[in-house]
């Protein structure tokens, strides 16, 4: 049964991707995407239900072909395709980085390594199942969202010929590659799926074929190829120092971690470096920010369930292997530094997608910091962050994409008062924001766990605490803009159907007389993710017991003292508690109080800022009385301090410090 589910999780998206590419009929393609999403979701749920403890599996053949040989052939074919693209782009750096993978890998396969298969090829445990659930459910919802979104996107671009077959080929293929990646135990197989995700991201970021899209896609390619070079180097170093293919089994490598020598610590450092590039950690963050030029489904998929999650997955997976080493401390420091600096950069942004990009980089940094802290409590925090970040961030990207299509802007200042014109989507967006910053939601609880587990590394505690404060600042500012009165007269409001309008709309039926005009392919992903963010936070004790707690069995076999205990109210530890249900009740009371207060508010459709009595008589006009009794225009907005802390002002210094941390990390490992 599990063997079949593994095959469905990996091969079905590959097959569906080919069908999407070959199908010219939009309805037929939509049916393929929806069916694939449903089957992947069911497969992931069945896998969760049927997996009891680690499961080892090595497929022997597909259609009579040896799988190991097939993977090797596909790996080199992919690298040569990338090399051809690099020559077409005329980019010497991409050419060099591709050759630095092809040549050593060919030498390894043909000269160094004996033709012995690494077994097991796949290793499934609770962490792999969690990742599979995220990829299959959140990823499928994003693909379904893309059906209608891409129609509108191409309508805005006035394309004569649709590129959707190509787009959905890579989007759906991404899901299969990610499932293969998180299941793989054979490092050579893992490397293949790793490079497939790199290639898919390049093709999707450059989908619109504009100059900036191609430039940013190329940047994403070379930065991730840097990680690919490190990955190949790690494989070769492992074999060179052990003279055994056995250590190319990731679990074997991890299990020998407690007795690490410098010879094996270096491959761990190289694999962590590959994870850093994939997770867009500083100084590699620019590729993920540049990816914002891609259509929203791409951004959502990269940030929530694929690509960047591959990076943090690898670092967290290997954590038991480098526990108690200098590498572990430096990984924690590097992750915490990324969390702090990316949060600081997000504070200075008004572009909604860039805020989401930097907050993603920050949260991935926090996950990596937890892996470096490397205690049972920290690993639990990392896993919970992976879950809640995937749901909330996927939701927020889809919301911003929907809003951008409606108002033609992704600037959060243009979203001021949007609650009046797009109440349903605004409410869902606010839900997504609140689940990222406030109790009792899972993201904040994970940060509480991270800070508590970092107590023995003071500088990490300081950076995580400061970064957490900055995240509250930019999230609260954004949520406040939605519910603020607009400074200027806005479009005619939709009828207000109450706070639970999005959920009510689902039960009324998508074709009932609802004021929420978006089609089902937009509504279902938004509502599902919003409900999941709330329900999973409310059900944290169950989530911890059924999904997260079993991860410790792989991380620390024989661990009898659990870092957290579950109860009817929430989670407790030796030094604190996070009572979910009482906080939920207080939040509901606070919400009801706010609703009562809101009923007494001034119901004007806009609210001009106070100008000391010198406003223009028609306050819908942004003017004030200036010198010589003249009228001057003004712009009312939040302060972003771009002139002091802008991206172009501090990125150089942030990247320089990050490089120093990496140099120290490798310097100490090589010492």
Coordinates of N, CA and C in Angstrom, one line a residue, residues 422-582:
X422 N -13.5 45.2 -1.1 CA -13.4 43.7 -1.2 C -13.4 43.1 0.1
X423 N -14.6 43.1 0.8 CA -14.7 42.6 2.2 C -14.3 41.2 2.4
X424 N -14.7 40.3 1.5 CA -14.4 38.9 1.7 C -12.9 38.6 1.6
X425 N -12.3 39.1 0.5 CA -10.8 38.8 0.3 C -10.0 39.5 1.4
X426 N -10.5 40.7 1.8 CA -9.8 41.5 2.9 C -9.8 40.7 4.2
X427 N -11.0 40.2 4.5 CA -11.1 39.4 5.8 C -10.2 38.2 5.8
X428 N -10.1 37.5 4.6 CA -9.3 36.4 4.5 C -7.8 36.8 4.7
X429 N -7.5 37.9 4.0 CA -6.1 38.4 4.1 C -5.7 38.7 5.5
X430 N -6.6 39.4 6.2 CA -6.4 39.7 7.6 C -6.2 38.5 8.5
X431 N -7.1 37.4 8.2 CA -6.9 36.2 8.9 C -5.5 35.6 8.7
X432 N -5.0 35.7 7.4 CA -3.7 35.2 7.1 C -2.6 36.0 7.9
X433 N -2.8 37.3 7.9 CA -1.8 38.1 8.7 C -1.8 37.8 10.2
X434 N -3.0 37.7 10.7 CA -3.1 37.5 12.2 C -2.5 36.2 12.6
X435 N -2.7 35.2 11.7 CA -2.1 33.8 12.0 C -0.6 33.8 12.0
X436 N 0.0 34.8 11.4 CA 1.4 34.9 11.4 C 2.0 35.7 12.6
X437 N 1.2 36.4 13.3 CA 1.8 37.3 14.3 C 1.2 37.3 15.7
X438 N -0.1 36.8 15.8 CA -0.7 36.9 17.1 C -1.0 35.5 17.8
X439 N -1.0 35.5 19.1 CA -1.5 34.3 19.8 C -3.0 34.2 19.5
X440 N -3.6 33.0 19.5 CA -3.0 31.7 19.9 C -2.5 30.9 18.6
X441 N -2.2 31.6 17.6 CA -1.9 30.9 16.3 C -0.6 30.2 16.3
X442 N -0.4 29.2 15.5 CA 0.7 28.3 15.5 C 2.1 29.0 15.2
X443 N 2.1 30.0 14.4 CA 3.4 30.7 14.0 C 4.0 31.3 15.3
X444 N 3.2 32.0 16.0 CA 3.7 32.7 17.3 C 4.1 31.6 18.3
X445 N 3.3 30.6 18.4 CA 3.6 29.5 19.4 C 5.0 28.9 19.0
X446 N 5.2 28.7 17.7 CA 6.5 28.2 17.3 C 7.7 29.1 17.6
X447 N 7.4 30.4 17.5 CA 8.5 31.3 17.9 C 8.7 31.3 19.4
X448 N 7.7 31.1 20.2 CA 7.8 30.9 21.7 C 8.7 29.7 21.9
X449 N 8.4 28.6 21.2 CA 9.2 27.4 21.4 C 10.7 27.7 21.0
X450 N 10.9 28.4 19.9 CA 12.2 28.6 19.4 C 13.0 29.5 20.5
X451 N 12.4 30.5 21.0 CA 13.1 31.4 22.0 C 13.4 30.6 23.2
X452 N 12.5 29.8 23.7 CA 12.7 29.0 24.9 C 13.8 28.0 24.7
X453 N 13.9 27.4 23.5 CA 14.9 26.3 23.2 C 16.3 26.9 23.0
X454 N 16.4 28.2 22.7 CA 17.6 28.9 22.4 C 18.3 29.5 23.6
X455 N 17.8 29.2 24.8 CA 18.2 29.8 26.0 C 19.7 29.7 26.2
X456 N 20.3 28.6 25.8 CA 21.8 28.4 26.0 C 22.7 29.1 25.0
X457 N 22.1 29.8 24.0 CA 22.8 30.5 23.0 C 22.3 32.0 23.1
X458 N 22.8 32.8 24.0 CA 22.3 34.1 24.3 C 22.1 35.0 23.0
X459 N 23.1 35.0 22.1 CA 23.0 35.9 21.0 C 21.9 35.5 20.0
X460 N 21.7 34.2 20.0 CA 20.5 33.7 19.1 C 19.2 34.2 19.7
X461 N 19.1 34.1 21.1 CA 17.9 34.6 21.7 C 17.6 36.0 21.4
X462 N 18.7 36.9 21.5 CA 18.5 38.3 21.2 C 18.0 38.5 19.8
X463 N 18.7 37.9 18.8 CA 18.3 38.1 17.4 C 16.9 37.6 17.1
X464 N 16.5 36.5 17.7 CA 15.2 35.9 17.5 C 14.1 36.9 18.1
X465 N 14.4 37.4 19.3 CA 13.5 38.3 20.0 C 13.3 39.6 19.2
X466 N 14.4 40.2 18.8 CA 14.3 41.4 18.0 C 13.6 41.2 16.7
X467 N 13.9 40.1 16.0 CA 13.3 39.8 14.7 C 11.8 39.6 14.9
X468 N 11.4 38.9 16.0 CA 10.0 38.7 16.3 C 9.2 40.0 16.5
X469 N 9.9 41.0 17.2 CA 9.3 42.3 17.3 C 9.1 43.0 16.0
X470 N 10.1 42.9 15.1 CA 9.9 43.6 13.8 C 8.8 42.9 13.0
X471 N 8.7 41.6 13.1 CA 7.6 41.0 12.3 C 6.2 41.5 12.7
X472 N 6.0 41.7 14.0 CA 4.8 42.3 14.5 C 4.5 43.6 13.9
X473 N 5.6 44.4 13.8 CA 5.5 45.8 13.2 C 4.9 45.8 11.8
X474 N 5.6 45.0 10.9 CA 5.1 45.1 9.5 C 3.8 44.3 9.3
X475 N 3.5 43.3 10.1 CA 2.2 42.6 9.9 C 1.1 43.5 10.4
X476 N 1.3 44.1 11.6 CA 0.2 44.9 12.2 C -0.1 46.1 11.3
X477 N 1.0 46.7 10.8 CA 0.8 47.9 9.9 C -0.1 47.5 8.6
X478 N 0.2 46.3 8.1 CA -0.5 45.9 6.9 C -1.9 45.6 7.2
X479 N -2.2 44.9 8.3 CA -3.6 44.6 8.7 C -4.3 45.9 9.0
X480 N -3.7 46.8 9.6 CA -4.3 48.1 9.9 C -4.8 48.9 8.7
X481 N -4.0 48.8 7.6 CA -4.4 49.5 6.4 C -5.7 48.9 5.8
X482 N -5.9 47.7 5.9 CA -7.1 47.1 5.4 C -8.4 47.7 6.1
X483 N -8.3 47.9 7.4 CA -9.5 48.3 8.1 C -9.5 49.8 8.3
X484 N -8.5 50.5 7.9 CA -8.5 52.0 8.0 C -9.4 52.6 7.0
X485 N -9.9 53.8 7.4 CA -10.7 54.5 6.4 C -9.8 55.1 5.3
X486 N -10.2 54.9 4.0 CA -9.3 55.4 3.0 C -9.3 57.0 3.0
X487 N -8.2 57.5 2.6 CA -8.0 59.0 2.6 C -8.8 59.6 1.5
X488 N -9.0 58.9 0.4 CA -9.8 59.4 -0.7 C -11.0 58.6 -0.9
X489 N -11.9 59.2 -1.7 CA -13.2 58.5 -2.0 C -12.8 57.2 -2.8
X490 N -13.4 56.1 -2.4 CA -13.1 54.8 -3.0 C -14.3 54.3 -3.9
X491 N -14.1 53.2 -4.5 CA -15.1 52.6 -5.3 C -16.3 52.2 -4.4
X492 N -17.4 52.0 -5.1 CA -18.6 51.7 -4.4 C -18.4 50.3 -3.6
X493 N -18.9 50.3 -2.4 CA -18.7 49.1 -1.6 C -19.5 48.0 -2.0
X494 N -19.0 46.8 -1.8 CA -19.8 45.6 -1.9 C -20.7 45.5 -0.7
X495 N -21.8 44.8 -0.8 CA -22.6 44.6 0.4 C -21.9 43.8 1.4
X496 N -21.9 44.2 2.7 CA -21.2 43.5 3.7 C -22.1 42.3 4.2
X497 N -21.5 41.1 4.1 CA -22.3 39.9 4.4 C -21.8 39.3 5.8
X498 N -21.1 40.1 6.6 CA -20.6 39.6 7.9 C -19.2 39.0 7.8
X499 N -18.6 38.9 9.0 CA -17.2 38.4 9.0 C -17.0 37.1 8.4
X500 N -18.0 36.2 8.6 CA -17.8 34.8 8.1 C -18.3 34.7 6.7
X501 N -18.4 35.8 5.9 CA -18.9 35.8 4.5 C -18.2 34.7 3.7
X502 N -16.8 34.6 3.7 CA -16.2 33.7 2.9 C -16.6 32.2 3.2
X503 N -16.7 31.9 4.4 CA -17.1 30.5 4.8 C -18.6 30.3 4.5
X504 N -19.4 31.3 4.8 CA -20.9 31.2 4.5 C -21.0 31.0 3.0
X505 N -20.2 31.7 2.2 CA -20.3 31.6 0.7 C -20.1 30.1 0.3
X506 N -19.2 29.5 0.9 CA -18.9 28.1 0.6 C -20.2 27.2 0.8
X507 N -20.8 27.4 1.9 CA -22.0 26.6 2.3 C -23.2 27.0 1.4
X508 N -23.3 28.3 1.0 CA -24.4 28.7 0.2 C -24.3 28.1 -1.2
X509 N -23.1 27.8 -1.6 CA -22.9 27.3 -2.9 C -22.2 28.5 -3.7
X510 N -21.3 28.1 -4.6 CA -20.5 29.1 -5.3 C -21.3 29.9 -6.3
X511 N -22.5 29.3 -6.6 CA -23.3 30.0 -7.7 C -24.5 30.6 -7.1
X512 N -24.6 30.7 -5.8 CA -25.7 31.4 -5.1 C -25.5 32.9 -5.3
X513 N -26.5 33.7 -4.9 CA -26.4 35.1 -5.0 C -25.5 35.7 -4.0
X514 N -24.3 35.6 -4.1 CA -23.3 36.1 -3.2 C -22.6 37.3 -3.8
X515 N -22.2 38.2 -3.0 CA -21.5 39.4 -3.5 C -20.0 39.1 -3.8
X516 N -19.5 37.9 -3.3 CA -18.1 37.6 -3.6 C -18.1 37.0 -5.0
X517 N -17.6 37.7 -6.0 CA -17.7 37.4 -7.4 C -16.7 36.5 -7.9
X518 N -15.6 36.2 -7.2 CA -14.6 35.3 -7.7 C -15.1 33.9 -8.0
X519 N -14.5 33.2 -9.0 CA -15.0 31.8 -9.3 C -14.5 30.9 -8.2
X520 N -15.0 29.6 -8.3 CA -14.7 28.6 -7.3 C -13.2 28.3 -7.2
X521 N -12.5 28.3 -8.3 CA -11.1 28.0 -8.3 C -10.3 29.0 -7.5
X522 N -10.8 30.2 -7.3 CA -10.2 31.2 -6.4 C -10.7 31.1 -5.0
X523 N -12.0 30.9 -4.8 CA -12.6 30.8 -3.5 C -12.1 29.6 -2.7
X524 N -12.1 28.4 -3.3 CA -11.8 27.2 -2.6 C -10.4 27.3 -1.9
X525 N -9.4 27.6 -2.7 CA -8.1 27.6 -2.1 C -8.0 28.7 -0.9
X526 N -8.6 29.9 -1.1 CA -8.5 30.9 -0.1 C -9.2 30.5 1.2
X527 N -10.4 30.0 1.0 CA -11.2 29.6 2.2 C -10.6 28.4 2.9
X528 N -10.2 27.4 2.1 CA -9.6 26.2 2.7 C -8.3 26.5 3.5
X529 N -7.4 27.4 3.0 CA -6.2 27.7 3.7 C -6.5 28.5 4.9
X530 N -7.5 29.5 4.8 CA -7.8 30.3 6.0 C -8.4 29.4 7.1
X531 N -9.3 28.5 6.7 CA -9.9 27.7 7.8 C -8.8 26.7 8.3
X532 N -7.9 26.2 7.5 CA -6.9 25.3 8.0 C -5.9 26.0 9.0
X533 N -5.6 27.3 8.7 CA -4.7 28.1 9.6 C -5.3 28.2 11.0
X534 N -6.7 28.4 11.0 CA -7.3 28.6 12.3 C -7.5 27.2 13.0
X535 N -8.0 26.3 12.3 CA -8.4 25.0 12.9 C -7.1 24.3 13.4
X536 N -6.1 24.3 12.6 CA -4.8 23.6 13.0 C -4.2 24.3 14.2
X537 N -4.4 25.6 14.3 CA -3.9 26.3 15.5 C -4.7 25.9 16.7
X538 N -6.0 25.8 16.5 CA -6.9 25.4 17.6 C -6.6 23.9 18.0
X539 N -6.3 23.1 17.0 CA -6.0 21.7 17.3 C -4.5 21.4 17.5
X540 N -3.7 22.4 18.0 CA -2.3 22.1 18.2 C -2.0 20.9 19.0
X541 N -2.7 20.7 20.1 CA -2.4 19.4 20.9 C -2.5 18.2 20.0
X542 N -3.6 18.1 19.2 CA -3.7 16.9 18.3 C -2.6 16.9 17.3
X543 N -2.3 18.1 16.7 CA -1.2 18.2 15.7 C 0.1 17.7 16.3
X544 N 0.4 18.2 17.5 CA 1.6 17.9 18.2 C 1.7 16.4 18.4
X545 N 0.7 15.8 18.9 CA 0.7 14.3 19.3 C 0.8 13.4 18.0
X546 N 0.0 13.7 17.0 CA -0.1 12.8 15.9 C 0.9 13.0 14.8
X547 N 1.4 14.3 14.6 CA 2.3 14.6 13.5 C 3.7 14.9 14.0
X548 N 3.8 15.9 14.9 CA 5.1 16.4 15.3 C 5.9 15.6 16.3
X549 N 5.2 15.1 17.3 CA 5.9 14.3 18.3 C 6.6 13.1 17.7
X550 N 6.0 12.4 16.8 CA 6.7 11.2 16.2 C 8.0 11.6 15.5
X551 N 8.2 12.9 15.1 CA 9.5 13.3 14.5 C 10.6 13.1 15.5
X552 N 10.3 13.2 16.8 CA 11.4 13.1 17.8 C 11.9 11.6 17.8
X553 N 11.0 10.7 17.4 CA 11.5 9.3 17.4 C 12.6 9.1 16.4
X554 N 12.6 9.9 15.3 CA 13.7 9.8 14.4 C 14.9 10.7 14.8
X555 N 14.5 11.8 15.4 CA 15.6 12.7 15.8 C 16.4 12.2 17.0
X556 N 15.7 11.7 18.0 CA 16.3 11.2 19.3 C 15.7 9.9 19.7
X557 N 16.1 8.8 19.1 CA 15.5 7.5 19.5 C 15.7 7.2 21.0
X558 N 14.7 6.8 21.6 CA 14.8 6.4 23.1 C 14.6 7.6 24.0
X559 N 14.1 8.8 23.4 CA 13.8 10.0 24.2 C 12.6 9.8 25.0
X560 N 12.7 9.8 26.3 CA 11.5 9.5 27.2 C 11.0 10.8 27.8
X561 N 11.9 11.8 27.9 CA 11.4 13.1 28.5 C 11.1 14.0 27.3
X562 N 9.8 14.3 27.1 CA 9.4 15.1 26.0 C 9.6 16.6 26.4
X563 N 10.0 17.4 25.5 CA 10.2 18.8 25.8 C 8.9 19.6 26.1
X564 N 7.8 19.1 25.5 CA 6.5 19.7 25.7 C 5.4 18.6 26.0
X565 N 4.5 18.9 26.9 CA 3.4 18.0 27.2 C 2.1 18.7 26.7
X566 N 1.2 17.8 26.2 CA -0.1 18.3 25.7 C -1.1 18.1 26.8
X567 N -2.1 19.1 26.8 CA -3.2 19.0 27.7 C -4.4 19.5 27.0
X568 N -5.6 19.5 27.6 CA -6.8 20.0 27.0 C -6.7 21.5 26.6
X569 N -5.9 22.3 27.3 CA -5.8 23.7 27.1 C -4.7 24.1 26.1
X570 N -3.7 23.3 25.9 CA -2.6 23.6 25.0 C -1.3 22.9 25.4
X571 N -0.2 23.5 25.2 CA 1.1 22.9 25.5 C 1.8 23.5 26.7
X572 N 2.5 22.7 27.4 CA 3.3 23.1 28.6 C 4.7 22.6 28.5
X573 N 5.6 23.3 29.1 CA 7.0 22.8 29.2 C 7.5 23.1 30.6
X574 N 8.7 22.8 30.9 CA 9.2 22.9 32.2 C 9.3 24.3 32.7
X575 N 9.3 25.3 31.8 CA 9.5 26.7 32.2 C 8.3 27.6 31.7
X576 N 7.3 27.1 31.0 CA 6.3 27.9 30.6 C 5.1 27.1 29.9
X577 N 4.2 27.8 29.4 CA 3.0 27.2 28.8 C 2.4 28.1 27.7
X578 N 1.8 27.4 26.8 CA 1.0 28.1 25.7 C -0.4 27.6 25.7
X579 N -1.3 28.3 26.4 CA -2.6 27.8 26.5 C -3.5 28.3 25.3
X580 N -3.7 27.4 24.4 CA -4.4 27.7 23.1 C -5.8 28.1 23.3
X581 N -6.6 27.2 24.0 CA -8.0 27.5 24.1 C -8.4 28.7 24.9
X582 N -7.8 29.0 26.0 CA -8.1 30.2 26.8 C -7.8 31.5 25.9

